[in-house]
Amino acid sequence: MENNLTIQWFPGHMTKAMRMMEKEIKLVDTIIYVLDSRAPFSCVNPKFEKLIDGKPIIYVFNKYDMSDSSKVDKWVDYFKKENTRCVVLDSTASGSGKKVESAIRDVLSPKIAKFRAKNMNPTLRAMVIGVPNCGKSTLINNLCGKAKTVTGNKPGVTKGKQWVKIASGIELLDMPGTLWPAFDNNRVARNLAYIGSIKEEVVDIPELSIAFIDDIRQIDSGLLEKRYNILIDTKDSNLDVLEKICESRKYVVKGGDYDYDRCSYAIISDFKTGKLGKICLERVEEIKKLTIKDRKQEQNV
């Protein structure tokens, strides 16, 4: 069953952020590209491609602990290519950011060698980018060992650039989370809404929950059955499943009608907080379905 839920969200500060990146990119040596492991492909902003061309990239698969590692590992292999490194981690775990620090030194080893040949220690500069709510600021705080940037479990917390120095001789530039002006693929837009990269205020949550139920049923209906203590028949519509969850969780309003709003918010929240289990919404094998066909054209807009 195809979902036709349409989502668009591109506030003005994101346009400003893109211009800021264009200006600051020349000051950095490498890019730390943070991806949410639950939807890594959907986190790749096509507007970034032209912007970061030529810079070594470190893909950080964040929230690895909340995703299906067998699927994510295949995505890591997919993203690995010349001039890139991939790191998987949970940026909330103390000390996990050290893997990113090592990757920075690795990709910039030619610069380090060049400076040390002159008995100099270079300052390595990296720009941290990604979609909203992917965990960029949490990662930076992890690397610093203290809270130097503002974090929050919602998109749009970081509004401007922040340079952060690390004692080990690395400077990080934290940029605001940025989407792109128009989604040409509903699947990508839905995935970004599920992981919290799009503000809930601009999304019809009951419609989103119906779409989410449909997508999860294609992955594993058992995830919903186990969490909500229900049985799902193949003949059940997605609305039927939502109503079964309402019944199981006693989400009803006065008069006995189903409380669709409360139930819908609970379902999306359960996914975001990992209560539905370790889920990766995307498979490498589906790359043709996930690819936005007009991405290259869009980069030139």
Short mmCIF file of C-alpha atoms in Angstrom, two decimals:
data_model
loop_
_atom_site.label_atom_id
_atom_site.label_comp_id
_atom_site.label_asym_id
_atom_site.label_seq_id
_atom_site.Cartn_x
_atom_site.Cartn_y
_atom_site.Cartn_z
CA MET A 1 0.00 0.00 0.00
CA GLU A 2 1.47 3.33 -1.07
CA ASN A 3 1.45 6.20 1.41
CA ASN A 4 0.50 9.56 -0.07
CA LEU A 5 1.10 11.73 2.99
CA THR A 6 2.80 14.92 1.78
CA ILE A 7 5.17 16.78 4.10
CA GLN A 8 7.01 20.04 3.48
CA TRP A 9 8.96 22.13 6.02
CA PHE A 10 11.74 24.61 5.26
CA PRO A 11 11.80 27.53 7.71
CA GLY A 12 13.72 30.69 6.86
CA HIS A 13 16.64 30.00 9.18
CA MET A 14 17.56 26.98 7.04
CA THR A 15 18.13 29.17 4.00
CA LYS A 16 20.40 31.31 6.17
CA ALA A 17 22.19 28.19 7.38
CA MET A 18 22.91 27.02 3.83
CA ARG A 19 24.43 30.39 2.96
CA MET A 20 26.47 30.24 6.14
CA MET A 21 27.84 26.83 5.16
CA GLU A 22 28.84 28.12 1.73
CA LYS A 23 30.80 30.89 3.42
CA GLU A 24 32.45 28.79 6.13
CA ILE A 25 33.26 25.65 4.12
CA LYS A 26 36.58 27.07 2.93
CA LEU A 27 37.76 27.38 6.54
CA VAL A 28 37.51 23.67 7.35
CA ASP A 29 39.59 20.64 6.42
CA THR A 30 36.94 17.95 6.64
CA ILE A 31 33.19 17.36 7.06
CA ILE A 32 31.59 15.37 9.86
CA TYR A 33 28.28 14.28 8.35
CA VAL A 34 25.97 13.01 11.11
CA LEU A 35 23.29 10.52 10.08
CA ASP A 36 20.52 8.97 12.15
CA SER A 37 21.10 5.20 11.89
CA ARG A 38 17.35 4.58 11.83
CA ALA A 39 17.08 6.32 8.43
CA PRO A 40 20.62 6.99 7.15
CA PHE A 41 19.78 7.46 3.48
CA SER A 42 16.95 9.89 4.21
CA CYS A 43 19.42 11.97 6.27
CA VAL A 44 21.55 12.70 3.20
CA ASN A 45 20.68 16.23 2.16
CA PRO A 46 21.08 16.55 -1.63
CA LYS A 47 21.78 20.28 -1.19
CA PHE A 48 24.97 19.39 0.68
CA GLU A 49 26.47 17.40 -2.18
CA LYS A 50 27.65 20.30 -4.32
CA LEU A 51 28.60 22.32 -1.24
CA ILE A 52 31.04 19.79 0.24
CA ASP A 53 32.47 18.47 -3.02
CA GLY A 54 36.16 17.66 -2.66
CA LYS A 55 36.34 17.71 1.15
CA PRO A 56 37.06 14.42 2.94
CA ILE A 57 33.89 13.23 4.67
CA ILE A 58 33.39 11.33 7.91
CA TYR A 59 29.93 9.77 8.03
CA VAL A 60 28.83 9.30 11.64
CA PHE A 61 26.03 6.78 12.01
CA ASN A 62 24.58 8.12 15.24
CA LYS A 63 21.93 6.38 17.39
CA TYR A 64 23.36 3.05 16.24
CA ASP A 65 22.15 1.53 19.51
CA MET A 66 18.54 2.32 18.54
CA SER A 67 18.67 0.76 15.08
CA ASP A 68 18.88 -2.68 13.50
CA SER A 69 22.65 -3.11 13.31
CA SER A 70 22.49 -5.77 10.58
CA LYS A 71 20.83 -3.26 8.24
CA VAL A 72 22.97 -0.31 9.33
CA ASP A 73 26.18 -2.25 8.71
CA LYS A 74 25.10 -2.69 5.09
CA TRP A 75 24.54 1.07 4.84
CA VAL A 76 28.03 1.64 6.24
CA ASP A 77 29.44 -0.49 3.40
CA TYR A 78 27.30 1.50 0.93
CA PHE A 79 28.63 4.87 2.16
CA LYS A 80 32.25 3.78 2.25
CA LYS A 81 34.13 5.10 -0.74
CA GLU A 82 37.30 6.97 -1.61
CA ASN A 83 37.95 9.98 0.61
CA THR A 84 35.33 8.97 3.20
CA ARG A 85 35.30 7.27 6.60
CA CYS A 86 32.37 5.78 8.47
CA VAL A 87 31.90 5.64 12.25
CA VAL A 88 29.02 4.01 14.12
CA LEU A 89 28.19 5.16 17.63
CA ASP A 90 25.74 6.28 20.28
CA SER A 91 26.80 9.86 20.94
CA THR A 92 25.09 9.81 24.35
CA ALA A 93 27.52 7.13 25.57
CA SER A 94 30.47 8.63 27.44
CA GLY A 95 33.69 8.57 25.43
CA SER A 96 32.12 7.25 22.23
CA GLY A 97 33.13 10.44 20.39
CA LYS A 98 36.79 9.37 20.56
CA LYS A 99 36.17 7.27 17.45
CA VAL A 100 35.28 10.44 15.57
CA GLU A 101 38.41 12.19 16.80
CA SER A 102 40.48 9.26 15.52
CA ALA A 103 38.72 9.42 12.16
CA ILE A 104 39.48 13.15 11.86
CA ARG A 105 43.17 12.53 12.43
CA ASP A 106 43.08 9.64 9.98
CA VAL A 107 41.51 11.50 7.05
CA LEU A 108 43.73 14.53 7.69
CA SER A 109 46.96 12.56 8.17
CA PRO A 110 48.55 14.18 5.06
CA LYS A 111 48.10 17.64 6.58
CA ILE A 112 49.42 16.45 9.92
CA ALA A 113 52.51 14.93 8.29
CA LYS A 114 53.17 18.09 6.27
CA PHE A 115 53.11 20.31 9.36
CA ARG A 116 55.12 17.93 11.53
CA ALA A 117 57.83 17.84 8.90
CA LYS A 118 58.27 21.50 9.79
CA ASN A 119 58.07 20.75 13.54
CA MET A 120 54.61 22.30 13.72
CA ASN A 121 51.35 20.99 15.13
CA PRO A 122 48.40 21.94 12.91
CA THR A 123 44.91 22.83 14.09
CA LEU A 124 42.44 20.52 12.42
CA ARG A 125 39.07 22.07 11.61
CA ALA A 126 35.88 20.16 10.86
CA MET A 127 32.36 21.27 10.04
CA VAL A 128 29.58 19.21 11.63
CA ILE A 129 26.47 18.97 9.46
CA GLY A 130 23.27 16.96 9.28
CA VAL A 131 19.49 17.14 9.30
CA PRO A 132 17.75 18.53 12.41
CA ASN A 133 17.71 16.34 15.51
CA CYS A 134 20.31 13.85 14.25
CA GLY A 135 22.50 14.43 17.32
CA LYS A 136 25.17 16.84 16.07
CA SER A 137 25.37 18.95 19.22
CA THR A 138 25.27 15.87 21.48
CA LEU A 139 28.20 14.44 19.54
CA ILE A 140 30.19 17.67 19.94
CA ASN A 141 29.51 17.74 23.68
CA ASN A 142 30.67 14.13 23.86
CA LEU A 143 33.91 15.03 22.08
CA CYS A 144 34.46 17.96 24.42
CA GLY A 145 33.66 15.98 27.53
CA LYS A 146 31.31 18.74 28.65
CA ALA A 147 28.21 20.59 27.51
CA LYS A 148 29.45 23.34 25.21
CA THR A 149 26.51 23.38 22.79
CA VAL A 150 22.77 23.48 23.36
CA THR A 151 20.98 20.18 22.78
CA GLY A 152 17.35 19.11 22.69
CA ASN A 153 15.18 16.25 21.48
CA LYS A 154 13.50 18.36 18.83
CA PRO A 155 14.54 19.97 15.55
CA GLY A 156 15.79 23.53 15.31
CA VAL A 157 17.68 23.82 18.63
CA THR A 158 20.91 25.04 17.00
CA LYS A 159 20.12 28.32 15.21
CA GLY A 160 23.58 29.65 14.36
CA LYS A 161 27.17 28.51 13.93
CA GLN A 162 29.27 27.60 16.95
CA TRP A 163 33.05 27.08 16.94
CA VAL A 164 34.14 24.67 19.65
CA LYS A 165 37.78 23.98 20.54
CA ILE A 166 38.90 20.54 21.66
CA ALA A 167 42.01 20.23 23.82
CA SER A 168 43.49 17.69 21.42
CA GLY A 169 43.96 20.40 18.76
CA ILE A 170 40.72 20.00 16.85
CA GLU A 171 38.18 22.76 16.24
CA LEU A 172 34.63 21.87 15.34
CA LEU A 173 32.08 24.14 13.68
CA ASP A 174 28.56 23.13 14.68
CA MET A 175 26.03 24.18 12.03
CA PRO A 176 22.23 24.29 12.32
CA GLY A 177 20.38 21.19 11.18
CA THR A 178 19.23 21.74 7.62
CA LEU A 179 16.68 20.10 5.33
CA TRP A 180 16.09 20.94 1.67
CA PRO A 181 13.45 23.21 0.11
CA ALA A 182 11.26 20.47 -1.39
CA PHE A 183 10.91 16.73 -0.86
CA ASP A 184 10.50 14.85 -4.14
CA ASN A 185 10.10 11.54 -2.33
CA ASN A 186 7.30 11.00 0.21
CA ARG A 187 9.12 8.05 1.77
CA VAL A 188 12.13 10.22 2.63
CA ALA A 189 9.90 12.94 4.05
CA ARG A 190 8.02 10.44 6.22
CA ASN A 191 11.22 8.92 7.54
CA LEU A 192 12.51 12.35 8.54
CA ALA A 193 9.23 13.04 10.33
CA TYR A 194 9.40 9.71 12.17
CA ILE A 195 12.91 10.38 13.52
CA GLY A 196 12.01 13.92 14.60
CA SER A 197 13.80 16.00 11.97
CA ILE A 198 10.55 17.79 11.11
CA LYS A 199 8.57 19.68 13.72
CA GLU A 200 5.44 17.85 14.84
CA GLU A 201 3.52 21.12 14.67
CA VAL A 202 3.67 21.09 10.86
CA VAL A 203 2.63 17.44 10.50
CA ASP A 204 -0.78 15.81 10.86
CA ILE A 205 0.24 13.27 13.51
CA PRO A 206 -2.78 10.93 13.10
CA GLU A 207 -2.06 10.75 9.35
CA LEU A 208 1.63 10.27 10.09
CA SER A 209 0.87 7.42 12.50
CA ILE A 210 -1.24 5.65 9.86
CA ALA A 211 1.65 5.98 7.40
CA PHE A 212 4.07 4.76 10.08
CA ILE A 213 1.93 1.71 10.82
CA ASP A 214 1.93 0.91 7.11
CA ASP A 215 5.72 1.25 6.87
CA ILE A 216 6.37 -0.82 10.02
CA ARG A 217 4.03 -3.57 8.83
CA GLN A 218 6.21 -3.90 5.76
CA ILE A 219 9.26 -4.28 8.02
CA ASP A 220 7.83 -6.49 10.77
CA SER A 221 4.25 -6.45 12.11
CA GLY A 222 5.52 -8.27 15.17
CA LEU A 223 7.08 -5.05 16.43
CA LEU A 224 3.62 -3.52 16.82
CA GLU A 225 2.06 -6.73 18.13
CA LYS A 226 4.66 -7.14 20.86
CA ARG A 227 4.63 -3.51 21.98
CA TYR A 228 0.86 -3.09 22.10
CA ASN A 229 -0.23 -6.66 22.86
CA ILE A 230 -2.38 -6.98 19.75
CA LEU A 231 -2.78 -9.41 16.86
CA ILE A 232 -2.66 -8.05 13.32
CA ASP A 233 -4.40 -9.85 10.48
CA THR A 234 -3.14 -9.35 6.93
CA LYS A 235 -6.66 -8.18 6.05
CA ASP A 236 -6.58 -5.42 8.66
CA SER A 237 -6.35 -1.90 7.31
CA ASN A 238 -3.86 0.46 8.91
CA LEU A 239 -6.79 2.24 10.57
CA ASP A 240 -7.90 -1.13 11.97
CA VAL A 241 -4.45 -1.53 13.52
CA LEU A 242 -4.58 1.97 15.00
CA GLU A 243 -7.96 1.17 16.55
CA LYS A 244 -6.66 -2.10 17.98
CA ILE A 245 -3.87 -0.14 19.66
CA CYS A 246 -6.46 2.33 20.99
CA GLU A 247 -8.41 -0.58 22.49
CA SER A 248 -5.35 -2.25 23.96
CA ARG A 249 -4.03 0.96 25.54
CA LYS A 250 -7.47 2.27 26.53
CA TYR A 251 -7.08 5.38 24.42
CA VAL A 252 -10.73 6.43 24.44
CA VAL A 253 -12.59 9.66 25.04
CA LYS A 254 -15.86 10.34 26.79
CA GLY A 255 -18.59 8.38 25.07
CA GLY A 256 -16.31 5.49 24.17
CA ASP A 257 -14.91 6.87 20.91
CA TYR A 258 -11.28 6.20 20.08
CA ASP A 259 -8.78 8.88 21.05
CA TYR A 260 -6.90 8.84 17.75
CA ASP A 261 -4.76 11.86 18.58
CA ARG A 262 -3.43 10.49 21.86
CA CYS A 263 -2.79 7.08 20.34
CA SER A 264 -1.03 8.54 17.31
CA TYR A 265 1.31 10.67 19.38
CA ALA A 266 2.09 7.65 21.58
CA ILE A 267 3.02 5.48 18.60
CA ILE A 268 5.37 8.05 17.07
CA SER A 269 6.87 8.76 20.51
CA ASP A 270 7.43 5.05 21.13
CA PHE A 271 9.43 4.82 17.92
CA LYS A 272 11.49 7.94 18.65
CA THR A 273 12.38 6.67 22.14
CA GLY A 274 13.19 3.13 21.00
CA LYS A 275 10.29 1.44 22.79
CA LEU A 276 9.23 -0.35 19.61
CA GLY A 277 12.63 -2.01 19.36
CA LYS A 278 15.75 -1.56 17.24
CA ILE A 279 14.48 -0.43 13.84
CA CYS A 280 16.13 0.71 10.63
CA LEU A 281 13.48 2.10 8.30
CA GLU A 282 15.58 1.64 5.15
CA ARG A 283 17.30 -1.25 3.40
CA VAL A 284 20.17 -0.90 0.96
CA GLU A 285 18.32 -3.31 -1.32
CA GLU A 286 15.58 -0.67 -1.73
CA ILE A 287 17.96 2.04 -2.87
CA LYS A 288 16.08 2.63 -6.13
CA LYS A 289 12.86 3.26 -4.22
CA LEU A 290 14.60 5.60 -1.81
CA THR A 291 16.58 7.59 -4.33
CA ILE A 292 15.19 10.98 -5.22
CA LYS A 293 15.34 10.91 -9.01
CA ASP A 294 15.75 14.65 -9.38
CA ARG A 295 18.49 15.12 -6.76
CA LYS A 296 21.19 16.13 -9.21
CA GLN A 297 18.89 18.62 -10.89
CA GLU A 298 17.85 19.95 -7.49
CA GLN A 299 21.46 20.66 -6.53
CA ASN A 300 21.58 23.28 -9.29
CA VAL A 301 18.40 25.08 -8.24
#
